[in-house]
mmCIF file of C-alpha atoms in Angstrom:
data_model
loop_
_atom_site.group_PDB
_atom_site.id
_atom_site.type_symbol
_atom_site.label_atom_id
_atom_site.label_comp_id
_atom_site.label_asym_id
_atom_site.label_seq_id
_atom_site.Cartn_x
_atom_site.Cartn_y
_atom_site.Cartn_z
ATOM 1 C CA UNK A 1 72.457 97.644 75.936
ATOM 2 C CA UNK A 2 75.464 98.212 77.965
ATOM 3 C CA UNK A 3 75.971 101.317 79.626
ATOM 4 C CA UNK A 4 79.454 103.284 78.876
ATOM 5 C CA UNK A 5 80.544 105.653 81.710
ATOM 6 C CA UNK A 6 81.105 108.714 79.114
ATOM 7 C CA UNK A 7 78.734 109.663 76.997
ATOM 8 C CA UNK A 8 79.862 111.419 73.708
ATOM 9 C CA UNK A 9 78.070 114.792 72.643
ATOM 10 C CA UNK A 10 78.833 114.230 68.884
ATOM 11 C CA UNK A 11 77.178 112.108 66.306
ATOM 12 C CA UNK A 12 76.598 108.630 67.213
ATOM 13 C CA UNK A 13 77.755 107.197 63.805
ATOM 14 C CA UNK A 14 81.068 108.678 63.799
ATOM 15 C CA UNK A 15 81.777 107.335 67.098
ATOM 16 C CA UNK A 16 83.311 103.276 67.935
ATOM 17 C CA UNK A 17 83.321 101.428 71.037
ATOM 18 C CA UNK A 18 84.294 98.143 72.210
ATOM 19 C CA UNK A 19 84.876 96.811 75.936
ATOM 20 C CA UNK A 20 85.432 93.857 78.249
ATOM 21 C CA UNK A 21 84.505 92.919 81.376
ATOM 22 C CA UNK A 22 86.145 90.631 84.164
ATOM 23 C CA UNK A 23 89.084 90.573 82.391
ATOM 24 C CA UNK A 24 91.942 88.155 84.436
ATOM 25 C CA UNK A 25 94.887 90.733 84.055
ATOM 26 C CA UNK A 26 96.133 93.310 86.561
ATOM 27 C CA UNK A 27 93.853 96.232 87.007
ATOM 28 C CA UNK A 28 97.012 98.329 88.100
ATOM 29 C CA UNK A 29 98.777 97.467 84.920
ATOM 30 C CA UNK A 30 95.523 97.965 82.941
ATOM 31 C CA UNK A 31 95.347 101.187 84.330
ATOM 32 C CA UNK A 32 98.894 102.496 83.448
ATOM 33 C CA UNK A 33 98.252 101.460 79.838
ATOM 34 C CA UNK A 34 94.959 103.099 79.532
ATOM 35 C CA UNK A 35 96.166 106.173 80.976
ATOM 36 C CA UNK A 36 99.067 106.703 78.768
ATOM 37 C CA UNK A 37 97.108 105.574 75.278
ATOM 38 C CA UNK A 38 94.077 108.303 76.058
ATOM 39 C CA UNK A 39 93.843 110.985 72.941
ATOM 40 C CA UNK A 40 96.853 109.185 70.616
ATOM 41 C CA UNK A 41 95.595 108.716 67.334
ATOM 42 C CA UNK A 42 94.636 104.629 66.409
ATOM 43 C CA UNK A 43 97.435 103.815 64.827
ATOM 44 C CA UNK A 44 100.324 105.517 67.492
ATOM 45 C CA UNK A 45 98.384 103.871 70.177
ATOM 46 C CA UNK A 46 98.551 100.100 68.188
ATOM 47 C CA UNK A 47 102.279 100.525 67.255
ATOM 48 C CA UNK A 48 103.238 101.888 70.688
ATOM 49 C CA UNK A 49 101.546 98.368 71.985
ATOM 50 C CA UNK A 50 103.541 96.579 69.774
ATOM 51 C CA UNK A 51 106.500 98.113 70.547
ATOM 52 C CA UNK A 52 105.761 97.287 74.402
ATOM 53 C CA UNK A 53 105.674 93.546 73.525
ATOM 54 C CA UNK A 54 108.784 93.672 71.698
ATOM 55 C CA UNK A 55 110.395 95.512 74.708
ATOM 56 C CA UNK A 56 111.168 98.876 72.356
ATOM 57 C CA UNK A 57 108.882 100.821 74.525
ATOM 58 C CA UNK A 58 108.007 100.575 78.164
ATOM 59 C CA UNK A 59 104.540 101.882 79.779
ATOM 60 C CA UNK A 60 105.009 104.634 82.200
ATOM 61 C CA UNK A 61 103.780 104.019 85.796
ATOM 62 C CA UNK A 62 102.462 107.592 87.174
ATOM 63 C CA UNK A 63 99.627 106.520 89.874
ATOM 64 C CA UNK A 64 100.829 102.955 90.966
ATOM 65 C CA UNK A 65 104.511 103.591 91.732
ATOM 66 C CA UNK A 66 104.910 100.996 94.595
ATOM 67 C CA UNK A 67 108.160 98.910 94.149
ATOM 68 C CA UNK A 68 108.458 100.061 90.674
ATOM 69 C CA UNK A 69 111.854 100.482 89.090
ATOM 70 C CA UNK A 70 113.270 103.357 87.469
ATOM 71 C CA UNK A 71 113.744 102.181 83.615
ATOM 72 C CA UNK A 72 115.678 104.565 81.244
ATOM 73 C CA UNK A 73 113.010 103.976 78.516
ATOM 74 C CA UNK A 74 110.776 105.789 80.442
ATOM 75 C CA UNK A 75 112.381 109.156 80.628
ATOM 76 C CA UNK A 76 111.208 108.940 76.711
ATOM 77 C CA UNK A 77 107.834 109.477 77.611
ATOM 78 C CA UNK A 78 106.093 113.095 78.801
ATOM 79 C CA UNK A 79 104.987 111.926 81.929
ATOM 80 C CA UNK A 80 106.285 112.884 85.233
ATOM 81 C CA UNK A 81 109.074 110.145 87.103
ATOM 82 C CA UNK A 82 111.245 107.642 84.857
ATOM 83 C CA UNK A 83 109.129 104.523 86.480
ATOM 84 C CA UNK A 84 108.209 102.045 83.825
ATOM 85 C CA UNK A 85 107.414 98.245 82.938
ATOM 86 C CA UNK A 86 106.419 95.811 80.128
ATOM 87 C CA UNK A 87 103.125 93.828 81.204
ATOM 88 C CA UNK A 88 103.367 91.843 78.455
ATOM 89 C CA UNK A 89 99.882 90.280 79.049
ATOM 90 C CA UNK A 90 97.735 93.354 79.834
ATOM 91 C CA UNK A 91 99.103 94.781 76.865
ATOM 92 C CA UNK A 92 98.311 92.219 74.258
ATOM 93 C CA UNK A 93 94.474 92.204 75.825
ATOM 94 C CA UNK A 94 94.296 95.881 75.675
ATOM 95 C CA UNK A 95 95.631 95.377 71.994
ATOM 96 C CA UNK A 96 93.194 93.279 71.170
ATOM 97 C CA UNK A 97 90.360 95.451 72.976
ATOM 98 C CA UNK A 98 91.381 98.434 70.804
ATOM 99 C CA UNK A 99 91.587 96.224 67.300
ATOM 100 C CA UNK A 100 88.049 95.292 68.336
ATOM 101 C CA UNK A 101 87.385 99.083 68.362
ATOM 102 C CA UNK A 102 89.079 99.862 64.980
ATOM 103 C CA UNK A 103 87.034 97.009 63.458
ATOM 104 C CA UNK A 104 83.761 98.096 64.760
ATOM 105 C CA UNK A 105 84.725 101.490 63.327
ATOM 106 C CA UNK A 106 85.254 100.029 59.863
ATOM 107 C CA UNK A 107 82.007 98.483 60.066
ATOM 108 C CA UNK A 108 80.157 102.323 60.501
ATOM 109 C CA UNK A 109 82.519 103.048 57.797
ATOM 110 C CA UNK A 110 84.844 104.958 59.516
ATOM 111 C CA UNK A 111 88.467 105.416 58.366
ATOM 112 C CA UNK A 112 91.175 104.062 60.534
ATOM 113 C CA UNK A 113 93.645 106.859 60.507
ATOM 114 C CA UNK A 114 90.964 109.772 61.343
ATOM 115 C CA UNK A 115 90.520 108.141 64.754
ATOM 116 C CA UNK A 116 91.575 108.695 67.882
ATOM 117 C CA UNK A 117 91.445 107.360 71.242
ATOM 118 C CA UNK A 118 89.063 109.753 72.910
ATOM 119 C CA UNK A 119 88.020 107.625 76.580
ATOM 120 C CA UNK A 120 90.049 104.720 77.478
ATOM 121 C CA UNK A 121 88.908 103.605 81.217
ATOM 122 C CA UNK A 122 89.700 100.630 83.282
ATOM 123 C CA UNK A 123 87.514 99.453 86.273
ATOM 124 C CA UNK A 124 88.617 97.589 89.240
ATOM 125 C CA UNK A 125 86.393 94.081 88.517
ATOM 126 C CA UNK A 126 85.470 91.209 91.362
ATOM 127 C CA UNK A 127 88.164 89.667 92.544
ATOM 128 C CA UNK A 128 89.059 85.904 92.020
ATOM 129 C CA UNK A 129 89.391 84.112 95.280
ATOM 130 C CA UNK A 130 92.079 81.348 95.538
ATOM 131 C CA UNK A 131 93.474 80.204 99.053
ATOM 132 C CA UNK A 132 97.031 79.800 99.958
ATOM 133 C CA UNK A 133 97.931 77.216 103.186
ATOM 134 C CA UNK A 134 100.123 79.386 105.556
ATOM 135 C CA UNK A 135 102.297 78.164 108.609
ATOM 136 C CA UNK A 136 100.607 76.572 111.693
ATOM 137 C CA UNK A 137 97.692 75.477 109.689
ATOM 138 C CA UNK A 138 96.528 78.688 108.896
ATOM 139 C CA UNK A 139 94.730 79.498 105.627
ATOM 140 C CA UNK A 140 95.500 82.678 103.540
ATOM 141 C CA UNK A 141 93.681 84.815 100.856
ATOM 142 C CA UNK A 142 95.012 84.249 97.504
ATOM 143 C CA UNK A 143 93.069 86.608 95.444
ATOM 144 C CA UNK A 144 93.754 88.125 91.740
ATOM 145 C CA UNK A 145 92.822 91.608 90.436
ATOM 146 C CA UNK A 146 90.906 91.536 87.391
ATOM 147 C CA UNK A 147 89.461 94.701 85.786
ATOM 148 C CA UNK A 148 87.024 95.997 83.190
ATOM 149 C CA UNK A 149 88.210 97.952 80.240
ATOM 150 C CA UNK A 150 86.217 100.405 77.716
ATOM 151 C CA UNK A 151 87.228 102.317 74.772
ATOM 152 C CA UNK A 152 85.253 104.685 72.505
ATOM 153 C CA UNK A 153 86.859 106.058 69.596
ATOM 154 C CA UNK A 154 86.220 109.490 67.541
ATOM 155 C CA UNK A 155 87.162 111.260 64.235
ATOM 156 C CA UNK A 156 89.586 113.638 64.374
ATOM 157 C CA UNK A 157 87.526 117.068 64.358
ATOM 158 C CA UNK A 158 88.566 119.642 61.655
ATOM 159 C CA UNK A 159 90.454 122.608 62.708
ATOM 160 C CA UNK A 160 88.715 125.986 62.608
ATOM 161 C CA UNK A 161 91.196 129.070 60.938
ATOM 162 C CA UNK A 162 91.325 131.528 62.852
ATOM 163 C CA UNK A 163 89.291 135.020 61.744
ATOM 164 C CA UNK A 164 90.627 138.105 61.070
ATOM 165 C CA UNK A 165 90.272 140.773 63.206
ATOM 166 C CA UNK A 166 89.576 143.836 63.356
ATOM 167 C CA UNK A 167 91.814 147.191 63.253
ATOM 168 C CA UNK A 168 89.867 148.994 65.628
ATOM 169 C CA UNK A 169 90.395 145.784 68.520
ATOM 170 C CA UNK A 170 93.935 146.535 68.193
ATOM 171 C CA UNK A 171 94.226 150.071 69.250
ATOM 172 C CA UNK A 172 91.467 149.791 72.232
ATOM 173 C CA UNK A 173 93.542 149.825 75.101
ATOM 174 C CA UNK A 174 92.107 147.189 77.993
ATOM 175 C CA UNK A 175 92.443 147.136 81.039
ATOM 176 C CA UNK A 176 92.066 145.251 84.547
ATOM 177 C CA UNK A 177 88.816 145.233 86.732
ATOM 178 C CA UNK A 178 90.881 147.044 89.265
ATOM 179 C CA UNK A 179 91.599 149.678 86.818
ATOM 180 C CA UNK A 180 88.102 150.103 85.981
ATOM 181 C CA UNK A 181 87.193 150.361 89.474
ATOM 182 C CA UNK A 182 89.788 153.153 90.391
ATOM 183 C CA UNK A 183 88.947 155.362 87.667
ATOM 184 C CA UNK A 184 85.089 155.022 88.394
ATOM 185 C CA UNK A 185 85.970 156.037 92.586
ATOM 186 C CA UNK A 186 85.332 159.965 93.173
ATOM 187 C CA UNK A 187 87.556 161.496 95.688
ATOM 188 C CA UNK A 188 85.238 163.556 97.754
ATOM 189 C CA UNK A 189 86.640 167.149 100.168
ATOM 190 C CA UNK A 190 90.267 167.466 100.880
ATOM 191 C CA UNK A 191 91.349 165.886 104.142
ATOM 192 C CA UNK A 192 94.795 165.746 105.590
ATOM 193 C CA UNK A 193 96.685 162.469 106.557
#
């Protein structure tokens, strides 16, 4: 059995997972998409992929910012900066990860639109060692960035109303610790300052 890094406190049967390992696209990339797909319900989180491989929406870059350029399209998003790309290739994997997910979730008999994205993580993995030749017969590393990717989806939890309360909570005046404190004090004689 493979071992997850979160570990869900509800019911094992209304949970879905799915992940792969050494996968040969950019961890950075990987990263950015995982980031920005965590707690979207199943179905935003699919069409928002598709809509990054049709270049209608662009994947905000918050952590790796190095050399990035500022897009428009990201300003759409609620994340801080206006940094952005379309990694067309980590996207249909991660795609593909997540329809793995849904599927598995049909399988336990889950419904589709209930779910959301509740951990999305992506691991740096080994990396793949090439060698490039460099000037004066020297030899340099050539080496890719793979990564490791894991989803688990949930159900949607019901909301709770909220109770009614009580008259007498109303008029009960609180107040602060410091309040508390000063009324408790006893001033003791009647020096001069």
């Amino acid at each position: 059995m493979v071992r997850y890094s979160f570990d869900p406190e509800t019911d094992l049967s209304k949970i879905s997972k799915s992940r792969g390992s050494h996968l040969r696209i950019h961890f950075k990339h990987c990263r950015e998409i995982t980031n920005h797909i965590k707690g979207m319900p199943v179905e935003k989180a699919m069409k928002f992929m598709t809509d990054v491989l049709a270049f209608k929406a662009i994947v905000p870059f918050v952590r790796f910012t190095g050399g990035i350029g500022r897009k428009a399209q990201a300003k759409q998003n609620k994340t801080s900066g206006d940094k952005g790309r379309w990694p067309v290739k980590a996207t249909a994997v991660v795609k593909d990860l997540l329809a793995n997910a849904i599927s598995n979730a049909q399988t336990r008999g889950l419904e589709p639109e209930n779910l959301i994205v509740k951990h999305a993580q992506c691991n740096r993995a080994p990396a793949g060692r090439r060698r490039t030749y460099r000037a004066h017969g020297r030899i340099g590393k050539y080496a890719s960035q793979p990564a490791h990717i894991e989803f688990i989806l949930t159900e949607k939890k019901e909301g709770v109303q909220k109770g009614e309360e009580d008259m007498d909570e109303e008029k009960q005046v609180r107040i602060t610790k410091k309040q508390a404190a000063k009324s408790r004090f006893v001033v003791i004689g009647g020096g001069t300052d």
